[in-house]
Coordinates of C-alpha atoms in Angstrom, one line a residue:
Chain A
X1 CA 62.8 -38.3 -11.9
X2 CA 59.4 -40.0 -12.4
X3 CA 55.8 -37.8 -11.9
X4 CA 53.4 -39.6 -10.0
X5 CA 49.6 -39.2 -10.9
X6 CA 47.2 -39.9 -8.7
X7 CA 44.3 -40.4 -11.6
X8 CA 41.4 -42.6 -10.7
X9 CA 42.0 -44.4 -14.1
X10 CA 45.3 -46.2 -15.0
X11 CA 46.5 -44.7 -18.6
X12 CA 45.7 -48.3 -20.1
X13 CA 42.1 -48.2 -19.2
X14 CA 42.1 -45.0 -19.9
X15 CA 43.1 -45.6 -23.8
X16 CA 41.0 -48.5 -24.1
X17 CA 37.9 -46.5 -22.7
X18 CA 38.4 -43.6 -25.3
X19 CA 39.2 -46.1 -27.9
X20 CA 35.8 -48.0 -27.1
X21 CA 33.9 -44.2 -26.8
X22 CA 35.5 -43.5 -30.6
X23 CA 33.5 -46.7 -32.0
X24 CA 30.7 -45.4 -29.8
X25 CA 30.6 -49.0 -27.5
X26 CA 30.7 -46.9 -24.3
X27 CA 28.2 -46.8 -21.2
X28 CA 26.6 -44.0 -19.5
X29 CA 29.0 -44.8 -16.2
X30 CA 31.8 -45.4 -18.5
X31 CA 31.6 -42.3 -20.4
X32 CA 31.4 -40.8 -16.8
X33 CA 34.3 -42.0 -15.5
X34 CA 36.1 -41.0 -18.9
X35 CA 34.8 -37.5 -18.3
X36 CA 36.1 -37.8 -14.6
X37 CA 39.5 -38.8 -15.9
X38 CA 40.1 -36.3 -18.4
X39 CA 38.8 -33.6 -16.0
X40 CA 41.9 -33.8 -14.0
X41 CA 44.7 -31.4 -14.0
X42 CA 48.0 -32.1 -15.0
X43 CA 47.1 -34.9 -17.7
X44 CA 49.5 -35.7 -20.2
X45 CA 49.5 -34.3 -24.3
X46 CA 48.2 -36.8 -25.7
X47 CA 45.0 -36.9 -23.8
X48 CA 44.0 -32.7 -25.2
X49 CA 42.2 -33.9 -27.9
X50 CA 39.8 -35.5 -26.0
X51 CA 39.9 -33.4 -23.6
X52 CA 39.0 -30.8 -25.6
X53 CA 36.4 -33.2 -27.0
X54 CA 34.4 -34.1 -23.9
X55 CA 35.4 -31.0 -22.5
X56 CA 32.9 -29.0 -25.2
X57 CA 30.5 -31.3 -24.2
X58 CA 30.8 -30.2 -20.6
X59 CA 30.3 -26.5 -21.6
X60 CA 27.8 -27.1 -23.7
X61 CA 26.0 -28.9 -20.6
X62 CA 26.8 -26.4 -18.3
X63 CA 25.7 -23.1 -20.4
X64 CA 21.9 -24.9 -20.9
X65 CA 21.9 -25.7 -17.4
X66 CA 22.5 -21.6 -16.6
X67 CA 20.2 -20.6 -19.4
X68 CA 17.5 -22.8 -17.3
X69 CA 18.8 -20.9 -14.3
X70 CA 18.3 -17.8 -16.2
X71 CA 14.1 -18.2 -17.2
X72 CA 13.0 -17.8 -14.3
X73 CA 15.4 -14.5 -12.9
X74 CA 14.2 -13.1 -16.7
X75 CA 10.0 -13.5 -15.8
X76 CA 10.7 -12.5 -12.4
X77 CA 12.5 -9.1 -13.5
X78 CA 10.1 -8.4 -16.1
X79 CA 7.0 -8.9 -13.8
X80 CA 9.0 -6.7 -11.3
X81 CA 9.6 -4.0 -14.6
X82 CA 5.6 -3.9 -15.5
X83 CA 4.8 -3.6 -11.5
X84 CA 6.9 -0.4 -11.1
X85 CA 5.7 1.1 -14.2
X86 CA 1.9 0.2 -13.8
X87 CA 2.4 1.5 -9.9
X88 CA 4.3 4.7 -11.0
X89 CA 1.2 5.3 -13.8
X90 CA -1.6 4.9 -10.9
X91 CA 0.5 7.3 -8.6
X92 CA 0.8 9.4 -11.6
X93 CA -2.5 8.9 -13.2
X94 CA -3.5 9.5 -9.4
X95 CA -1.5 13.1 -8.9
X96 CA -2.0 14.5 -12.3
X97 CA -6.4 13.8 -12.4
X98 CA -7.6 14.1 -9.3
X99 CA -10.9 12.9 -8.9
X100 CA -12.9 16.0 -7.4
X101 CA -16.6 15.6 -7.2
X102 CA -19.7 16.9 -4.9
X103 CA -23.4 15.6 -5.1
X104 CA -25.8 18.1 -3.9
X105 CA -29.5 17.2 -3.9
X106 CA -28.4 14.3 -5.7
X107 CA -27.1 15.9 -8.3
X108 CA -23.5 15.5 -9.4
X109 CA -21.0 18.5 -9.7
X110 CA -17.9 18.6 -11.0
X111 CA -16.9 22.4 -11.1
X112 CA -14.1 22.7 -9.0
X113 CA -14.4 26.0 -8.0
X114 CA -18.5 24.8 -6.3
X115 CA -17.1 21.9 -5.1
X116 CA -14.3 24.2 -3.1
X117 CA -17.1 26.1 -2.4
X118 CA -19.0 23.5 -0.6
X119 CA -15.9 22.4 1.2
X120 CA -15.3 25.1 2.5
X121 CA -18.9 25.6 4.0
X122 CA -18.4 22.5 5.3
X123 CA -15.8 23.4 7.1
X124 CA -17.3 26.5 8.3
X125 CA -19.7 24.5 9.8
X126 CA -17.5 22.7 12.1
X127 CA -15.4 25.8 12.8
X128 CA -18.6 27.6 14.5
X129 CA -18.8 29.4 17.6
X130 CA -20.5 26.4 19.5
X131 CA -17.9 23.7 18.2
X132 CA -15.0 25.6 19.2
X133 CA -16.2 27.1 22.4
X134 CA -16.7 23.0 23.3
X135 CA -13.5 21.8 21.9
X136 CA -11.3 24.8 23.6
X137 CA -13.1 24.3 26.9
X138 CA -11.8 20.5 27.1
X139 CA -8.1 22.1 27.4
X140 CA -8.9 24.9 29.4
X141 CA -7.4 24.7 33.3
X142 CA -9.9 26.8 34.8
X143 CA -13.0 24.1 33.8
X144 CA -11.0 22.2 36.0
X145 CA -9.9 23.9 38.8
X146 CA -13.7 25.0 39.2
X147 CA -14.8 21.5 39.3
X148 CA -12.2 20.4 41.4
X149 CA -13.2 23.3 43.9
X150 CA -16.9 21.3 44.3
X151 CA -14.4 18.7 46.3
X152 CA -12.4 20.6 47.9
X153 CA -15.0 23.1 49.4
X154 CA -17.2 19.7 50.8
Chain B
X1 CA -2.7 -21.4 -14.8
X2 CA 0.9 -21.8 -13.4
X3 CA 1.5 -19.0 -14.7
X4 CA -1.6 -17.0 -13.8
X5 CA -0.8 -18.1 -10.3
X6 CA 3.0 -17.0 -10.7
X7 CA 2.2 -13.5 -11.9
X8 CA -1.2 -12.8 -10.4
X9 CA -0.6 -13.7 -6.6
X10 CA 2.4 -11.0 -6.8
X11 CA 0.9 -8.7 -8.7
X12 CA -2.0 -8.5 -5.6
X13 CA 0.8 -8.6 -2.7
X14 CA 2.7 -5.7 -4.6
X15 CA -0.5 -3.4 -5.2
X16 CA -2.2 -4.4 -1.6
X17 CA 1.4 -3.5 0.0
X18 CA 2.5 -0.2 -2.5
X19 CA -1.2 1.5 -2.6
X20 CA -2.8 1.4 1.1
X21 CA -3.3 5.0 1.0
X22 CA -5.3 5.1 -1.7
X23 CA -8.4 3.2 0.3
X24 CA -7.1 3.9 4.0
X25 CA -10.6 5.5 4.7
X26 CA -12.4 2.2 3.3
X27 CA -11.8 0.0 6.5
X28 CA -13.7 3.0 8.4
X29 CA -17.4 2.5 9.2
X30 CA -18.1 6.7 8.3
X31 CA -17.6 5.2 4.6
X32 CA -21.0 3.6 4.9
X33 CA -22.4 7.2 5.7
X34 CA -20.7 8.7 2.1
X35 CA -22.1 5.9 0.6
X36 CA -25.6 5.6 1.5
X37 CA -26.5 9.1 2.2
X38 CA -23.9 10.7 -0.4
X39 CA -26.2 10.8 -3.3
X40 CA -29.6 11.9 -1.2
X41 CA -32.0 14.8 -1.2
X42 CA -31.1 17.5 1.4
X43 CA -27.7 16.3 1.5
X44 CA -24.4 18.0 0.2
X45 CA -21.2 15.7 -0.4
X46 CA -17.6 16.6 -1.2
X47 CA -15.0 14.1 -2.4
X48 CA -11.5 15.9 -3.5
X49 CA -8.6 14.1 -3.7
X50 CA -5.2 16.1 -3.7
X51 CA -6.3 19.9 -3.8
X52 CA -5.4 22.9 -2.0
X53 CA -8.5 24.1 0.1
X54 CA -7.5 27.9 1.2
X55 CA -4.4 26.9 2.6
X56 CA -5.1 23.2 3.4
X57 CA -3.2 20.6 1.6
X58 CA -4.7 17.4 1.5
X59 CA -4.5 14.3 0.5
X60 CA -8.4 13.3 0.7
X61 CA -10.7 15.5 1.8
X62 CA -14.5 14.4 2.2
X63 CA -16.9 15.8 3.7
X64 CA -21.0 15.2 3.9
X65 CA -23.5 17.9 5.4
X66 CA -27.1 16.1 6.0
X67 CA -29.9 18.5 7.3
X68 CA -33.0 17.7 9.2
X69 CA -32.3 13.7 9.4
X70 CA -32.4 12.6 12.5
X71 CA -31.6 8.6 11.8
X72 CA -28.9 9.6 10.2
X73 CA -27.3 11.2 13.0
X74 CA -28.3 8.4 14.8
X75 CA -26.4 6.1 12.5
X76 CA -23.5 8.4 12.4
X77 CA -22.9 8.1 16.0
X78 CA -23.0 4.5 15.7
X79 CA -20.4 4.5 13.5
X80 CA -18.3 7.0 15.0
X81 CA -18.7 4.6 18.3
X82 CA -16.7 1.9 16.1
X83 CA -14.1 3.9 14.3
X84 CA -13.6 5.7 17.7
X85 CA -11.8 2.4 19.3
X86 CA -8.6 2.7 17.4
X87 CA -8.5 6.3 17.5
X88 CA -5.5 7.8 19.1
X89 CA -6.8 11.4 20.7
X90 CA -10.1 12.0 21.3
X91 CA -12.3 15.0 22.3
X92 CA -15.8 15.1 22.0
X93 CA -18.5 17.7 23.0
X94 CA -21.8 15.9 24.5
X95 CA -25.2 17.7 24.8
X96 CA -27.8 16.6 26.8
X97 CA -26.3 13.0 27.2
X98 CA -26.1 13.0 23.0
X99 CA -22.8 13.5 21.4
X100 CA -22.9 16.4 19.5
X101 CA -19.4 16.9 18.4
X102 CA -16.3 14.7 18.0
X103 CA -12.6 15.1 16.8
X104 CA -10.8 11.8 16.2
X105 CA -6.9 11.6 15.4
X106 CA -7.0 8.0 13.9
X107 CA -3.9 6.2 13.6
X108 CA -1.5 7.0 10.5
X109 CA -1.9 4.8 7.2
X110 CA 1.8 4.9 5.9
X111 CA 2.5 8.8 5.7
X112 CA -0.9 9.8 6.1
X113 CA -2.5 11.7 9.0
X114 CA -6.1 11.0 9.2
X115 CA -9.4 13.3 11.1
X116 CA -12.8 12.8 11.3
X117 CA -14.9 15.9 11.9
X118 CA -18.4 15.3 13.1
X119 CA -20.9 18.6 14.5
X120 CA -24.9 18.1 14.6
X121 CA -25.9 22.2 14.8
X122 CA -29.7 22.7 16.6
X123 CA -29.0 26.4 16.1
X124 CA -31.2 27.0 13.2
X125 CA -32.1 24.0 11.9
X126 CA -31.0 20.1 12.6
X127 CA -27.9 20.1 10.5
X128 CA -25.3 17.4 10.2
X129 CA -21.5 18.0 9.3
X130 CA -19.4 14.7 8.8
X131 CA -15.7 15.1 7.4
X132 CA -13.1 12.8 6.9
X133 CA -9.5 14.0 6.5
X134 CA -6.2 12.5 5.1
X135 CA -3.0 14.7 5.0
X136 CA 0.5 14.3 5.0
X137 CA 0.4 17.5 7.4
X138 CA 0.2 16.5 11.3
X139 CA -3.7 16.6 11.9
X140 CA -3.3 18.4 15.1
X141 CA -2.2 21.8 12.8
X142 CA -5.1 20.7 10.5
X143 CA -7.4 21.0 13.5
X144 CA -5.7 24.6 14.4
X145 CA -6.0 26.1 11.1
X146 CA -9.8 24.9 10.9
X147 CA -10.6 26.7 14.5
X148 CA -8.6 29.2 13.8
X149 CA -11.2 30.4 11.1
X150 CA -13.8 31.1 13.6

C-alpha cells in the first residue's frame, strides 16, 4: 500500500532545503516555503526535528505578535479602570460634601441651618396667597365657563 | 502627544456623557441672573446641593430673592422668555400686561426633573423671587407640596 502526500515540496527538495538552512545559505522565500512544508500534517519522522525546530520559531513569532495585540487592550482597560474610579470619587466626593452656600448682602454664609432658613423664605414667597390664587385659577372650570358665557350670551 | 490625544479625548467624552447633571442648569439663561446679581446688596441667594428642605428632596435647589430692582426683573423676564421655549408645561400669571409669575417644567436632564419658580410681589415692597429646581421627584408633586404651604 503506498501513502500518497500531497506536499507542495518533493522530499528531495525538501532535504536539500533543510540541509542548505543548517549551513545557514537559505533565502527569506526559501526558508518560507521550508516553514510551509514542514507545517503540513501528516509528515514523516524524520522531518520532527525540524519541525520542532522552525516550529518554536513559529510560536515564538506568534506570542509577540499577541503580546502587540495585547498593549493596546491593557491602556485601554486601565484608562477605563481610572475613569470609573475618578467618576465614582466625584459622585461620591459630590453626595458625601454637598456644597451649600447663601450670599446675603453680599456676604457669604455657610451655616446650614440660615441657609435652610433662607430657602425656605424663599419659598414662602412663591407660595403666597397672590401666586397661588393665579396659578389655581388657570385650572379652574368656572374661569372658563364664565368667559365662555360673554359668547354665548351675544 | 499621541498619547495625550489617546487618553484625553476619552477622558472628555466619558465625563461630558457620565456627569450632565451636575451642570444641567448651566445651558439656562436664569444662570446669568445667580451670577450677576448673586453676590449684590439687597439680594439674598441660596445654592444647596442634595439636602432635604422640610420635606423636599432635592437634587439642586437655588433660589435668588432681589428687592426693589426693577432692571433686574426686567432682565429676568428676558431670560425666562428664552428658557421658556423648550419648556414643556407652562403657566404663568400676567399683571397689567407684565408677567408677574411663571412655573416652567423644563425638559428632564437624565433622571432629573427641573422648575423654575419666578414671583415679582408689589404687595409691600418690589420684591423678586427666582428659583431654580432639580429633583429626581416629578416636579409637578414639587409644585403641590410648595402650594400646599399656603
Amino acid at each position: 500500500m503506498k501513502i500518497r502526500y500531497s506536499h507542495s515540496l518533493s522530499f528531495e527538495k525538501a532535504d536539500k532545503l533543510i540541509e542548505k538552512y543548517y549551513d545557514g545559505l537559505t533565502s527569506v522565500a526559501e526558508e518560507k516555503e521550508l516553514r510551509n512544508f514542514l507545517s503540513q500534517p501528516n509528515l514523516p519522522e524524520q522531518y520532527k526535528v525540524e519541525r520542532d525546530i522552525l516550529g518554536f520559531f513559529e510560536a515564538k513569532k506568534k506570542k509577540r505578535i499577541s503580546t502587540v495585540q495585547l498593549i493596546p487592550f491593557k491602556r485601554w482597560s486601565s484608562v477605563a479602570a481610572v475613569l470609573i474610579v475618578g467618576v465614582f470619587c466625584i459622585k461620591f466626593y459630590m453626595t458625601a460634601y454637598p456644597t451649600n452656600f447663601a450670599y446675603v448682602d453680599g456676604e457669604k454664609i455657610t451655616d446650614v441651618s440660615q441657609i435652610k432658613q433662607n430657602a425656605m423664605a424663599s419659598l414662602n414667597d412663591l407660595s403666597s396667597d397672590e401666586v397661588a390664587d393665579g396659578l389655581n385659577s388657570l385650572n379652574d372650570s368656572e374661569l372658563i365657563d364664565q368667559q365662555l358665557s360673554v359668547f354665548s350670551n351675544n | 502627544m499621541k498619547s495625550i490625544k489617546t487618553y484625553f479625548v476619552p477622558i472628555l467624552i466619558l465625563f461630558l456623557a457620565v456627569s450632565p447633571s451636575l451642570y444641567a442648569q448651566k445651558d439656562l439663561q436664569i444662570n446669568k441672573v445667580f451670577e450677576q446679581y448673586g453676590e449684590k446688596k439687597g439680594v439674598t441667594m441660596v445654592d444647596m446641593t442634595n439636602e432635604m428642605l422640610d420635606g423636599y428632596d432635592f437634587s439642586l435647589f437655588k433660589s435668588i430673592t432681589i428687592k426693589n430692582n426693577p432692571p433686574a426683573a426686567d432682565f429676568i423676564r428676558k431670560c425666562l422668555e428664552k428658557d421658556q421655549e423648550g419648556a414643556r408645561k407652562v403657566k404663568q400669571v400676567m399683571a397689567n400686561g407684565v408677567l408677574t409669575s411663571v412655573y416652567l417644567q423644563l425638559p428632564r436632564k437624565g433622571q432629573l426633573y427641573r422648575l423654575i419658580l419666578f414671583n415679582q410681589s408689589f404687595q409691600q415692597e418690589n420684591k423678586i423671587t427666582l428659583i431654580y429646581i432639580e429633583s429626581k421627584n416629578d416636579s409637578e408633586n414639587i409644585l403641590k407640596l410648595i402650594l400646599k404651604k399656603k
